[in-house]
């Protein structure tokens, strides 16, 4: 199975960005941990990050033709605003799992609403970097 991990805006800053909320683990550290986990499960993982909404939309659109069986998506701030990402997930035909490092339900009111949750298979939040490894586990459970 091929799994596509997509990361939205500001997630390139993990490690130094609000460490009290997001921890000190970098996105590269997370990618390393997930890649080790993937090896033991014969899964290929590809990590991408963009601060641009349209680039995320294009990657979601192409996921099927790139032969990804699943998308694990941390859309960052676009989670709460993006009709375009929601529409892309719906159109993609690729099962998508929503993930967040922080517990978005325990933060500001505006983070409690996810534009993408209704078009995702399910959501994982609040486990820090562990949300990514749990995301892969959830992806494997879909088979
Ligand atoms: C986040 C939560 C979002 O509300 C926020 O805008 C982010 C990160 C998380 O992983 O906890 O950028 O997606």
mmCIF file of N, CA and C and ligand atoms in Angstrom:
data_model
loop_
_atom_site.group_PDB
_atom_site.id
_atom_site.type_symbol
_atom_site.label_atom_id
_atom_site.label_comp_id
_atom_site.label_asym_id
_atom_site.label_seq_id
_atom_site.Cartn_x
_atom_site.Cartn_y
_atom_site.Cartn_z
ATOM 1 N N UNK A 1 0.833 -1.202 0.000
ATOM 2 C CA UNK A 1 0.000 0.000 0.000
ATOM 3 C C UNK A 1 0.868 1.251 0.000
ATOM 4 N N UNK A 2 0.384 2.251 -0.697
ATOM 5 C CA UNK A 2 1.094 3.539 -0.729
ATOM 6 C C UNK A 2 0.248 4.569 0.018
ATOM 7 N N UNK A 3 0.835 5.239 0.997
ATOM 8 C CA UNK A 3 0.104 6.232 1.803
ATOM 9 C C UNK A 3 0.734 7.607 1.611
ATOM 10 N N UNK A 4 -0.132 8.585 1.385
ATOM 11 C CA UNK A 4 0.332 9.956 1.174
ATOM 12 C C UNK A 4 0.030 10.799 2.409
ATOM 13 N N UNK A 5 1.078 11.300 3.054
ATOM 14 C CA UNK A 5 0.921 12.199 4.197
ATOM 15 C C UNK A 5 1.026 13.631 3.694
ATOM 16 N N UNK A 6 -0.064 14.362 3.814
ATOM 17 C CA UNK A 6 -0.067 15.768 3.387
ATOM 18 C C UNK A 6 -0.142 16.687 4.604
ATOM 19 N N UNK A 7 0.698 17.700 4.560
ATOM 20 C CA UNK A 7 0.778 18.662 5.663
ATOM 21 C C UNK A 7 0.577 20.071 5.142
ATOM 22 N N UNK A 8 -0.319 20.785 5.795
ATOM 23 C CA UNK A 8 -0.655 22.129 5.349
ATOM 24 C C UNK A 8 0.205 23.211 5.978
ATOM 25 N N UNK A 9 -0.303 24.436 5.973
ATOM 26 C CA UNK A 9 0.477 25.609 6.327
ATOM 27 C C UNK A 9 1.029 25.574 7.749
ATOM 28 N N UNK A 10 2.238 26.082 7.862
ATOM 29 C CA UNK A 10 2.951 26.269 9.137
ATOM 30 C C UNK A 10 3.482 24.971 9.745
ATOM 31 N N UNK A 11 3.160 23.843 9.150
ATOM 32 C CA UNK A 11 3.658 22.587 9.728
ATOM 33 C C UNK A 11 5.140 22.378 9.410
ATOM 34 N N UNK A 12 5.665 23.168 8.464
ATOM 35 C CA UNK A 12 7.114 23.176 8.224
ATOM 36 C C UNK A 12 7.856 23.780 9.423
ATOM 37 N N UNK A 13 7.128 24.474 10.295
ATOM 38 C CA UNK A 13 7.763 25.134 11.448
ATOM 39 C C UNK A 13 7.763 24.263 12.701
ATOM 40 N N UNK A 14 7.233 23.046 12.583
ATOM 41 C CA UNK A 14 7.179 22.174 13.769
ATOM 42 C C UNK A 14 8.574 22.026 14.369
ATOM 43 N N UNK A 15 8.622 22.044 15.695
ATOM 44 C CA UNK A 15 9.917 21.985 16.386
ATOM 45 C C UNK A 15 10.167 23.299 17.096
ATOM 46 N N UNK A 16 9.839 24.391 16.382
ATOM 47 C CA UNK A 16 10.026 25.724 16.989
ATOM 48 C C UNK A 16 8.704 26.469 17.135
ATOM 49 N N UNK A 17 7.670 26.029 16.416
ATOM 50 C CA UNK A 17 6.378 26.727 16.448
ATOM 51 C C UNK A 17 5.592 26.350 17.717
ATOM 52 N N UNK A 18 5.276 27.324 18.532
ATOM 53 C CA UNK A 18 4.464 27.103 19.735
ATOM 54 C C UNK A 18 4.707 25.716 20.357
ATOM 55 N N UNK A 19 5.932 25.475 20.835
ATOM 56 C CA UNK A 19 6.250 24.116 21.325
ATOM 57 C C UNK A 19 5.357 23.643 22.467
ATOM 58 N N UNK A 20 4.790 24.605 23.227
ATOM 59 C CA UNK A 20 3.876 24.219 24.314
ATOM 60 C C UNK A 20 2.637 23.512 23.781
ATOM 61 N N UNK A 21 2.278 23.807 22.530
ATOM 62 C CA UNK A 21 1.093 23.180 21.922
ATOM 63 C C UNK A 21 1.505 22.027 21.001
ATOM 64 N N UNK A 22 2.527 22.261 20.184
ATOM 65 C CA UNK A 22 2.850 21.286 19.126
ATOM 66 C C UNK A 22 4.079 20.415 19.419
ATOM 67 N N UNK A 23 4.766 20.701 20.550
ATOM 68 C CA UNK A 23 5.933 19.899 20.893
ATOM 69 C C UNK A 23 7.190 20.358 20.178
ATOM 70 N N UNK A 24 8.285 19.644 20.411
ATOM 71 C CA UNK A 24 9.573 20.037 19.840
ATOM 72 C C UNK A 24 10.010 19.120 18.690
ATOM 73 N N UNK A 25 9.164 18.196 18.345
ATOM 74 C CA UNK A 25 9.473 17.270 17.255
ATOM 75 C C UNK A 25 9.285 17.983 15.914
ATOM 76 N N UNK A 26 10.258 17.845 15.032
ATOM 77 C CA UNK A 26 10.152 18.483 13.713
ATOM 78 C C UNK A 26 9.368 17.577 12.758
ATOM 79 N N UNK A 27 8.967 18.154 11.631
ATOM 80 C CA UNK A 27 8.256 17.348 10.627
ATOM 81 C C UNK A 27 9.181 16.262 10.061
ATOM 82 N N UNK A 28 10.481 16.587 9.959
ATOM 83 C CA UNK A 28 11.453 15.587 9.483
ATOM 84 C C UNK A 28 11.556 14.426 10.476
ATOM 85 N N UNK A 29 11.526 14.746 11.785
ATOM 86 C CA UNK A 29 11.550 13.679 12.820
ATOM 87 C C UNK A 29 10.317 12.785 12.686
ATOM 88 N N UNK A 30 9.162 13.427 12.464
ATOM 89 C CA UNK A 30 7.908 12.667 12.335
ATOM 90 C C UNK A 30 7.985 11.761 11.108
ATOM 91 N N UNK A 31 8.485 12.319 10.014
ATOM 92 C CA UNK A 31 8.608 11.533 8.775
ATOM 93 C C UNK A 31 9.490 10.307 9.010
ATOM 94 N N UNK A 32 10.582 10.506 9.761
ATOM 95 C CA UNK A 32 11.497 9.392 10.053
ATOM 96 C C UNK A 32 10.773 8.296 10.843
ATOM 97 N N UNK A 33 10.053 8.706 11.884
ATOM 98 C CA UNK A 33 9.347 7.730 12.734
ATOM 99 C C UNK A 33 8.298 6.965 11.931
ATOM 100 N N UNK A 34 7.571 7.682 11.081
ATOM 101 C CA UNK A 34 6.513 7.034 10.293
ATOM 102 C C UNK A 34 7.142 6.095 9.250
ATOM 103 N N UNK A 35 8.285 6.498 8.698
ATOM 104 C CA UNK A 35 8.945 5.660 7.688
ATOM 105 C C UNK A 35 9.427 4.345 8.304
ATOM 106 N N UNK A 36 9.918 4.404 9.545
ATOM 107 C CA UNK A 36 10.348 3.179 10.240
ATOM 108 C C UNK A 36 9.139 2.275 10.470
ATOM 109 N N UNK A 37 8.047 2.876 10.936
ATOM 110 C CA UNK A 37 6.789 2.140 11.163
ATOM 111 C C UNK A 37 6.305 1.518 9.845
ATOM 112 N N UNK A 38 6.427 2.272 8.761
ATOM 113 C CA UNK A 38 5.936 1.802 7.460
ATOM 114 C C UNK A 38 6.711 0.574 6.988
ATOM 115 N N UNK A 39 8.031 0.573 7.236
ATOM 116 C CA UNK A 39 8.874 -0.549 6.785
ATOM 117 C C UNK A 39 8.396 -1.871 7.364
ATOM 118 N N UNK A 40 7.999 -1.838 8.635
ATOM 119 C CA UNK A 40 7.570 -3.074 9.295
ATOM 120 C C UNK A 40 6.212 -3.547 8.766
ATOM 121 N N UNK A 41 5.526 -2.692 8.032
ATOM 122 C CA UNK A 41 4.189 -3.056 7.545
ATOM 123 C C UNK A 41 4.129 -3.086 6.008
ATOM 124 N N UNK A 42 5.297 -3.068 5.385
ATOM 125 C CA UNK A 42 5.380 -3.111 3.916
ATOM 126 C C UNK A 42 4.541 -2.017 3.248
ATOM 127 N N UNK A 43 4.573 -0.866 3.856
ATOM 128 C CA UNK A 43 3.833 0.271 3.306
ATOM 129 C C UNK A 43 4.843 1.295 2.796
ATOM 130 N N UNK A 44 4.508 1.941 1.684
ATOM 131 C CA UNK A 44 5.337 3.037 1.199
ATOM 132 C C UNK A 44 4.682 4.337 1.641
ATOM 133 N N UNK A 45 5.466 5.190 2.300
ATOM 134 C CA UNK A 45 4.889 6.478 2.701
ATOM 135 C C UNK A 45 5.612 7.619 2.000
ATOM 136 N N UNK A 46 4.829 8.593 1.590
ATOM 137 C CA UNK A 46 5.371 9.802 0.966
ATOM 138 C C UNK A 46 4.861 10.985 1.785
ATOM 139 N N UNK A 47 5.782 11.865 2.183
ATOM 140 C CA UNK A 47 5.448 13.054 2.969
ATOM 141 C C UNK A 47 5.560 14.296 2.105
ATOM 142 N N UNK A 48 4.547 15.152 2.163
ATOM 143 C CA UNK A 48 4.618 16.439 1.475
ATOM 144 C C UNK A 48 4.082 17.525 2.405
ATOM 145 N N UNK A 49 4.612 18.727 2.233
ATOM 146 C CA UNK A 49 4.111 19.880 3.012
ATOM 147 C C UNK A 49 4.009 21.083 2.099
ATOM 148 N N UNK A 50 2.937 21.834 2.257
ATOM 149 C CA UNK A 50 2.824 23.089 1.511
ATOM 150 C C UNK A 50 2.077 24.131 2.332
ATOM 151 N N UNK A 51 2.499 25.368 2.143
ATOM 152 C CA UNK A 51 1.765 26.483 2.765
ATOM 153 C C UNK A 51 0.663 26.997 1.844
ATOM 154 N N UNK A 52 0.546 26.386 0.663
ATOM 155 C CA UNK A 52 -0.386 26.880 -0.361
ATOM 156 C C UNK A 52 -1.591 25.947 -0.494
ATOM 157 N N UNK A 53 -2.765 26.519 -0.374
ATOM 158 C CA UNK A 53 -4.008 25.741 -0.448
ATOM 159 C C UNK A 53 -4.117 25.007 -1.791
ATOM 160 N N UNK A 54 -3.826 25.736 -2.887
ATOM 161 C CA UNK A 54 -3.971 25.143 -4.220
ATOM 162 C C UNK A 54 -3.038 23.962 -4.447
ATOM 163 N N UNK A 55 -1.857 24.034 -3.860
ATOM 164 C CA UNK A 55 -0.913 22.921 -4.027
ATOM 165 C C UNK A 55 -1.443 21.674 -3.314
ATOM 166 N N UNK A 56 -2.033 21.878 -2.140
ATOM 167 C CA UNK A 56 -2.631 20.749 -1.411
ATOM 168 C C UNK A 56 -3.781 20.161 -2.230
ATOM 169 N N UNK A 57 -4.599 21.040 -2.821
ATOM 170 C CA UNK A 57 -5.725 20.593 -3.660
ATOM 171 C C UNK A 57 -5.195 19.749 -4.820
ATOM 172 N N UNK A 58 -4.158 20.214 -5.475
ATOM 173 C CA UNK A 58 -3.599 19.486 -6.632
ATOM 174 C C UNK A 58 -3.069 18.114 -6.205
ATOM 175 N N UNK A 59 -2.388 18.045 -5.082
ATOM 176 C CA UNK A 59 -1.878 16.750 -4.606
ATOM 177 C C UNK A 59 -3.029 15.795 -4.290
ATOM 178 N N UNK A 60 -4.097 16.328 -3.704
ATOM 179 C CA UNK A 60 -5.260 15.465 -3.402
ATOM 180 C C UNK A 60 -5.878 14.967 -4.712
ATOM 181 N N UNK A 61 -6.010 15.868 -5.677
ATOM 182 C CA UNK A 61 -6.580 15.485 -6.986
ATOM 183 C C UNK A 61 -5.774 14.373 -7.660
ATOM 184 N N UNK A 62 -4.444 14.446 -7.525
ATOM 185 C CA UNK A 62 -3.574 13.504 -8.241
ATOM 186 C C UNK A 62 -3.332 12.201 -7.486
ATOM 187 N N UNK A 63 -3.812 12.128 -6.236
ATOM 188 C CA UNK A 63 -3.471 10.971 -5.393
ATOM 189 C C UNK A 63 -3.824 9.643 -6.057
ATOM 190 N N UNK A 64 -4.985 9.595 -6.684
ATOM 191 C CA UNK A 64 -5.435 8.344 -7.294
ATOM 192 C C UNK A 64 -4.525 7.946 -8.459
ATOM 193 N N UNK A 65 -4.242 8.905 -9.352
ATOM 194 C CA UNK A 65 -3.387 8.580 -10.506
ATOM 195 C C UNK A 65 -1.950 8.280 -10.065
ATOM 196 N N UNK A 66 -1.560 8.778 -8.910
ATOM 197 C CA UNK A 66 -0.232 8.452 -8.360
ATOM 198 C C UNK A 66 -0.263 7.149 -7.555
ATOM 199 N N UNK A 67 -1.414 6.502 -7.581
ATOM 200 C CA UNK A 67 -1.599 5.179 -6.968
ATOM 201 C C UNK A 67 -1.486 5.155 -5.445
ATOM 202 N N UNK A 68 -1.884 6.252 -4.799
ATOM 203 C CA UNK A 68 -1.969 6.233 -3.342
ATOM 204 C C UNK A 68 -3.311 5.620 -2.943
ATOM 205 N N UNK A 69 -3.264 4.696 -1.965
ATOM 206 C CA UNK A 69 -4.493 4.046 -1.516
ATOM 207 C C UNK A 69 -5.180 4.846 -0.434
ATOM 208 N N UNK A 70 -4.433 5.755 0.176
ATOM 209 C CA UNK A 70 -4.978 6.526 1.303
ATOM 210 C C UNK A 70 -4.202 7.836 1.450
ATOM 211 N N UNK A 71 -4.923 8.850 1.919
ATOM 212 C CA UNK A 71 -4.277 10.128 2.259
ATOM 213 C C UNK A 71 -4.443 10.343 3.759
ATOM 214 N N UNK A 72 -3.353 10.710 4.420
ATOM 215 C CA UNK A 72 -3.422 11.098 5.826
ATOM 216 C C UNK A 72 -3.103 12.593 5.847
ATOM 217 N N UNK A 73 -4.086 13.376 6.240
ATOM 218 C CA UNK A 73 -4.017 14.823 6.008
ATOM 219 C C UNK A 73 -4.065 15.634 7.299
ATOM 220 N N UNK A 74 -3.002 16.400 7.519
ATOM 221 C CA UNK A 74 -3.058 17.457 8.532
ATOM 222 C C UNK A 74 -3.126 18.768 7.753
ATOM 223 N N UNK A 75 -4.325 19.285 7.609
ATOM 224 C CA UNK A 75 -4.528 20.471 6.779
ATOM 225 C C UNK A 75 -4.204 21.769 7.521
ATOM 226 N N UNK A 76 -3.725 21.667 8.770
ATOM 227 C CA UNK A 76 -3.382 22.865 9.543
ATOM 228 C C UNK A 76 -4.583 23.809 9.604
ATOM 229 N N UNK A 77 -4.320 25.095 9.475
ATOM 230 C CA UNK A 77 -5.379 26.102 9.574
ATOM 231 C C UNK A 77 -6.454 25.965 8.506
ATOM 232 N N UNK A 78 -6.109 25.376 7.356
ATOM 233 C CA UNK A 78 -7.119 25.192 6.286
ATOM 234 C C UNK A 78 -8.230 24.229 6.692
ATOM 235 N N UNK A 79 -7.953 23.426 7.723
ATOM 236 C CA UNK A 79 -8.978 22.521 8.252
ATOM 237 C C UNK A 79 -10.282 23.262 8.530
ATOM 238 N N UNK A 80 -10.110 24.467 9.051
ATOM 239 C CA UNK A 80 -11.262 25.204 9.564
ATOM 240 C C UNK A 80 -11.893 26.136 8.533
ATOM 241 N N UNK A 81 -11.270 26.231 7.359
ATOM 242 C CA UNK A 81 -11.728 27.248 6.396
ATOM 243 C C UNK A 81 -11.942 26.746 4.966
ATOM 244 N N UNK A 82 -11.317 25.629 4.601
ATOM 245 C CA UNK A 82 -11.163 25.374 3.171
ATOM 246 C C UNK A 82 -12.259 24.513 2.527
ATOM 247 N N UNK A 83 -13.141 25.193 1.814
ATOM 248 C CA UNK A 83 -14.124 24.490 0.986
ATOM 249 C C UNK A 83 -13.397 23.763 -0.142
ATOM 250 N N UNK A 84 -12.339 24.374 -0.663
ATOM 251 C CA UNK A 84 -11.612 23.799 -1.801
ATOM 252 C C UNK A 84 -10.958 22.460 -1.441
ATOM 253 N N UNK A 85 -10.393 22.377 -0.246
ATOM 254 C CA UNK A 85 -9.764 21.108 0.167
ATOM 255 C C UNK A 85 -10.853 20.064 0.428
ATOM 256 N N UNK A 86 -11.930 20.483 1.038
ATOM 257 C CA UNK A 86 -13.065 19.561 1.265
ATOM 258 C C UNK A 86 -13.568 19.003 -0.074
ATOM 259 N N UNK A 87 -13.772 19.884 -1.053
ATOM 260 C CA UNK A 87 -14.274 19.444 -2.362
ATOM 261 C C UNK A 87 -13.288 18.489 -3.036
ATOM 262 N N UNK A 88 -11.990 18.790 -2.890
ATOM 263 C CA UNK A 88 -10.963 17.940 -3.509
ATOM 264 C C UNK A 88 -10.979 16.541 -2.903
ATOM 265 N N UNK A 89 -11.143 16.466 -1.582
ATOM 266 C CA UNK A 89 -11.189 15.149 -0.910
ATOM 267 C C UNK A 89 -12.391 14.362 -1.430
ATOM 268 N N UNK A 90 -13.519 15.039 -1.520
ATOM 269 C CA UNK A 90 -14.753 14.388 -1.975
ATOM 270 C C UNK A 90 -14.599 13.880 -3.398
ATOM 271 N N UNK A 91 -13.954 14.677 -4.237
ATOM 272 C CA UNK A 91 -13.802 14.323 -5.646
ATOM 273 C C UNK A 91 -12.720 13.269 -5.878
ATOM 274 N N UNK A 92 -11.787 13.148 -4.934
ATOM 275 C CA UNK A 92 -10.581 12.336 -5.194
ATOM 276 C C UNK A 92 -10.865 10.839 -5.255
ATOM 277 N N UNK A 93 -11.864 10.388 -4.522
ATOM 278 C CA UNK A 93 -12.112 8.940 -4.471
ATOM 279 C C UNK A 93 -11.035 8.209 -3.680
ATOM 280 N N UNK A 94 -10.195 8.936 -2.974
ATOM 281 C CA UNK A 94 -9.151 8.313 -2.147
ATOM 282 C C UNK A 94 -9.525 8.525 -0.680
ATOM 283 N N UNK A 95 -9.672 7.413 0.081
ATOM 284 C CA UNK A 95 -10.018 7.563 1.489
ATOM 285 C C UNK A 95 -9.011 8.462 2.197
ATOM 286 N N UNK A 96 -9.536 9.401 2.974
ATOM 287 C CA UNK A 96 -8.674 10.395 3.626
ATOM 288 C C UNK A 96 -8.922 10.396 5.127
ATOM 289 N N UNK A 97 -7.840 10.411 5.874
ATOM 290 C CA UNK A 97 -7.908 10.422 7.340
ATOM 291 C C UNK A 97 -7.401 11.782 7.809
ATOM 292 N N UNK A 98 -8.203 12.453 8.618
ATOM 293 C CA UNK A 98 -7.834 13.776 9.153
ATOM 294 C C UNK A 98 -7.005 13.591 10.419
ATOM 295 N N UNK A 99 -5.886 14.269 10.497
ATOM 296 C CA UNK A 99 -5.099 14.212 11.742
ATOM 297 C C UNK A 99 -4.681 15.614 12.204
ATOM 298 N N UNK A 100 -4.494 15.729 13.512
ATOM 299 C CA UNK A 100 -3.956 16.951 14.122
ATOM 300 C C UNK A 100 -3.069 16.559 15.293
ATOM 301 N N UNK A 101 -2.016 17.318 15.484
ATOM 302 C CA UNK A 101 -1.158 17.091 16.655
ATOM 303 C C UNK A 101 -1.898 17.464 17.934
ATOM 304 N N UNK A 102 -2.520 18.645 17.917
ATOM 305 C CA UNK A 102 -3.172 19.154 19.122
ATOM 306 C C UNK A 102 -4.619 18.652 19.194
ATOM 307 N N UNK A 103 -5.189 18.748 20.387
ATOM 308 C CA UNK A 103 -6.608 18.412 20.537
ATOM 309 C C UNK A 103 -7.420 19.646 20.155
ATOM 310 N N UNK A 104 -7.814 19.708 18.909
ATOM 311 C CA UNK A 104 -8.502 20.899 18.391
ATOM 312 C C UNK A 104 -9.823 21.167 19.132
ATOM 313 N N UNK A 105 -10.376 20.147 19.754
ATOM 314 C CA UNK A 105 -11.647 20.324 20.483
ATOM 315 C C UNK A 105 -11.461 20.990 21.849
ATOM 316 N N UNK A 106 -10.218 21.066 22.289
ATOM 317 C CA UNK A 106 -9.944 21.640 23.610
ATOM 318 C C UNK A 106 -9.291 23.012 23.486
ATOM 319 N N UNK A 107 -9.364 23.609 22.284
ATOM 320 C CA UNK A 107 -8.705 24.902 22.063
ATOM 321 C C UNK A 107 -9.754 25.987 21.748
ATOM 322 N N UNK A 108 -9.388 26.953 20.917
ATOM 323 C CA UNK A 108 -10.333 28.036 20.611
ATOM 324 C C UNK A 108 -11.571 27.465 19.911
ATOM 325 N N UNK A 109 -12.702 28.197 20.045
ATOM 326 C CA UNK A 109 -13.971 27.766 19.436
ATOM 327 C C UNK A 109 -13.814 27.474 17.940
ATOM 328 N N UNK A 110 -13.101 28.360 17.219
ATOM 329 C CA UNK A 110 -13.052 28.208 15.757
ATOM 330 C C UNK A 110 -12.348 26.927 15.321
ATOM 331 N N UNK A 111 -11.535 26.356 16.229
ATOM 332 C CA UNK A 111 -10.847 25.106 15.854
ATOM 333 C C UNK A 111 -11.742 23.878 16.019
ATOM 334 N N UNK A 112 -12.884 24.079 16.665
ATOM 335 C CA UNK A 112 -13.791 22.938 16.900
ATOM 336 C C UNK A 112 -14.538 22.564 15.627
ATOM 337 N N UNK A 113 -14.539 23.485 14.665
ATOM 338 C CA UNK A 113 -15.222 23.147 13.414
ATOM 339 C C UNK A 113 -14.217 22.759 12.332
ATOM 340 N N UNK A 114 -14.423 21.574 11.776
ATOM 341 C CA UNK A 114 -13.575 21.123 10.678
ATOM 342 C C UNK A 114 -14.404 21.077 9.400
ATOM 343 N N UNK A 115 -13.929 21.788 8.371
ATOM 344 C CA UNK A 115 -14.587 21.736 7.061
ATOM 345 C C UNK A 115 -14.427 20.359 6.433
ATOM 346 N N UNK A 116 -13.342 19.680 6.803
ATOM 347 C CA UNK A 116 -13.004 18.436 6.079
ATOM 348 C C UNK A 116 -13.503 17.165 6.773
ATOM 349 N N UNK A 117 -13.783 17.260 8.082
ATOM 350 C CA UNK A 117 -14.159 16.041 8.824
ATOM 351 C C UNK A 117 -15.291 15.246 8.165
ATOM 352 N N UNK A 118 -16.359 15.923 7.669
ATOM 353 C CA UNK A 118 -17.473 15.154 7.106
ATOM 354 C C UNK A 118 -17.121 14.358 5.841
ATOM 355 N N UNK A 119 -16.027 14.721 5.165
ATOM 356 C CA UNK A 119 -15.672 13.978 3.946
ATOM 357 C C UNK A 119 -14.464 13.056 4.183
ATOM 358 N N UNK A 120 -14.040 12.961 5.442
ATOM 359 C CA UNK A 120 -12.940 12.046 5.782
ATOM 360 C C UNK A 120 -13.502 10.762 6.379
ATOM 361 N N UNK A 121 -12.690 9.707 6.338
ATOM 362 C CA UNK A 121 -13.102 8.435 6.937
ATOM 363 C C UNK A 121 -13.240 8.605 8.447
ATOM 364 N N UNK A 122 -12.293 9.333 9.042
ATOM 365 C CA UNK A 122 -12.297 9.571 10.483
ATOM 366 C C UNK A 122 -11.224 10.567 10.832
ATOM 367 N N UNK A 123 -11.170 10.909 12.112
ATOM 368 C CA UNK A 123 -10.249 11.951 12.555
ATOM 369 C C UNK A 123 -9.473 11.501 13.789
ATOM 370 N N UNK A 124 -8.204 11.928 13.845
ATOM 371 C CA UNK A 124 -7.353 11.646 15.007
ATOM 372 C C UNK A 124 -6.768 12.976 15.448
ATOM 373 N N UNK A 125 -6.891 13.304 16.735
ATOM 374 C CA UNK A 125 -6.273 14.556 17.189
ATOM 375 C C UNK A 125 -5.864 14.449 18.643
ATOM 376 N N UNK A 126 -4.820 15.207 18.987
ATOM 377 C CA UNK A 126 -4.459 15.351 20.391
ATOM 378 C C UNK A 126 -3.318 14.480 20.871
ATOM 379 N N UNK A 127 -2.693 13.735 19.972
ATOM 380 C CA UNK A 127 -1.635 12.811 20.394
ATOM 381 C C UNK A 127 -0.245 13.298 20.003
ATOM 382 N N UNK A 128 -0.127 14.581 19.720
ATOM 383 C CA UNK A 128 1.167 15.129 19.314
ATOM 384 C C UNK A 128 1.662 14.419 18.061
ATOM 385 N N UNK A 129 2.980 14.189 18.011
ATOM 386 C CA UNK A 129 3.550 13.501 16.852
ATOM 387 C C UNK A 129 2.934 12.113 16.689
ATOM 388 N N UNK A 130 2.449 11.546 17.795
ATOM 389 C CA UNK A 130 1.800 10.231 17.762
ATOM 390 C C UNK A 130 0.564 10.194 16.875
ATOM 391 N N UNK A 131 -0.038 11.347 16.603
ATOM 392 C CA UNK A 131 -1.208 11.364 15.706
ATOM 393 C C UNK A 131 -0.822 10.858 14.310
ATOM 394 N N UNK A 132 0.441 11.042 13.941
ATOM 395 C CA UNK A 132 0.885 10.590 12.608
ATOM 396 C C UNK A 132 1.039 9.071 12.557
ATOM 397 N N UNK A 133 1.630 8.485 13.605
ATOM 398 C CA UNK A 133 1.781 7.023 13.608
ATOM 399 C C UNK A 133 0.407 6.352 13.780
ATOM 400 N N UNK A 134 -0.443 6.994 14.579
ATOM 401 C CA UNK A 134 -1.818 6.481 14.701
ATOM 402 C C UNK A 134 -2.545 6.608 13.362
ATOM 403 N N UNK A 135 -2.227 7.659 12.631
ATOM 404 C CA UNK A 135 -2.825 7.863 11.301
ATOM 405 C C UNK A 135 -2.468 6.725 10.366
ATOM 406 N N UNK A 136 -1.214 6.299 10.414
ATOM 407 C CA UNK A 136 -0.810 5.180 9.551
ATOM 408 C C UNK A 136 -1.495 3.889 10.000
ATOM 409 N N UNK A 137 -1.571 3.697 11.317
ATOM 410 C CA UNK A 137 -2.285 2.506 11.832
ATOM 411 C C UNK A 137 -3.728 2.491 11.354
ATOM 412 N N UNK A 138 -4.367 3.653 11.420
ATOM 413 C CA UNK A 138 -5.758 3.751 10.967
ATOM 414 C C UNK A 138 -5.841 3.444 9.470
ATOM 415 N N UNK A 139 -4.871 3.924 8.714
ATOM 416 C CA UNK A 139 -4.856 3.672 7.268
ATOM 417 C C UNK A 139 -4.742 2.181 6.990
ATOM 418 N N UNK A 140 -3.885 1.495 7.769
ATOM 419 C CA UNK A 140 -3.696 0.055 7.557
ATOM 420 C C UNK A 140 -4.956 -0.725 7.918
ATOM 421 N N UNK A 141 -5.711 -0.191 8.856
ATOM 422 C CA UNK A 141 -6.944 -0.882 9.275
ATOM 423 C C UNK A 141 -8.032 -0.791 8.210
ATOM 424 N N UNK A 142 -7.847 0.076 7.221
ATOM 425 C CA UNK A 142 -8.868 0.233 6.169
ATOM 426 C C UNK A 142 -8.837 -0.898 5.159
ATOM 427 N N UNK A 143 -7.702 -1.615 5.090
ATOM 428 C CA UNK A 143 -7.550 -2.642 4.039
ATOM 429 C C UNK A 143 -8.520 -3.799 4.194
HETATM 430 C C1 LIG B 1 -3.253 21.658 13.678
HETATM 431 C C2 LIG B 1 -4.432 22.352 14.376
HETATM 432 C C3 LIG B 1 -4.916 23.536 13.565
HETATM 433 O O1 LIG B 1 -5.999 24.176 14.225
HETATM 434 C C4 LIG B 1 -3.797 24.547 13.392
HETATM 435 O O2 LIG B 1 -4.221 25.622 12.585
HETATM 436 C C5 LIG B 1 -2.546 23.926 12.859
HETATM 437 C C6 LIG B 1 -2.134 22.639 13.406
HETATM 438 C C7 LIG B 1 -2.674 20.520 14.546
HETATM 439 O O3 LIG B 1 -1.954 19.683 13.991
HETATM 440 O O4 LIG B 1 -2.886 20.475 15.766
HETATM 441 O O5 LIG B 1 -1.843 24.510 12.049
HETATM 442 O O6 LIG B 1 -3.708 21.100 12.472
#
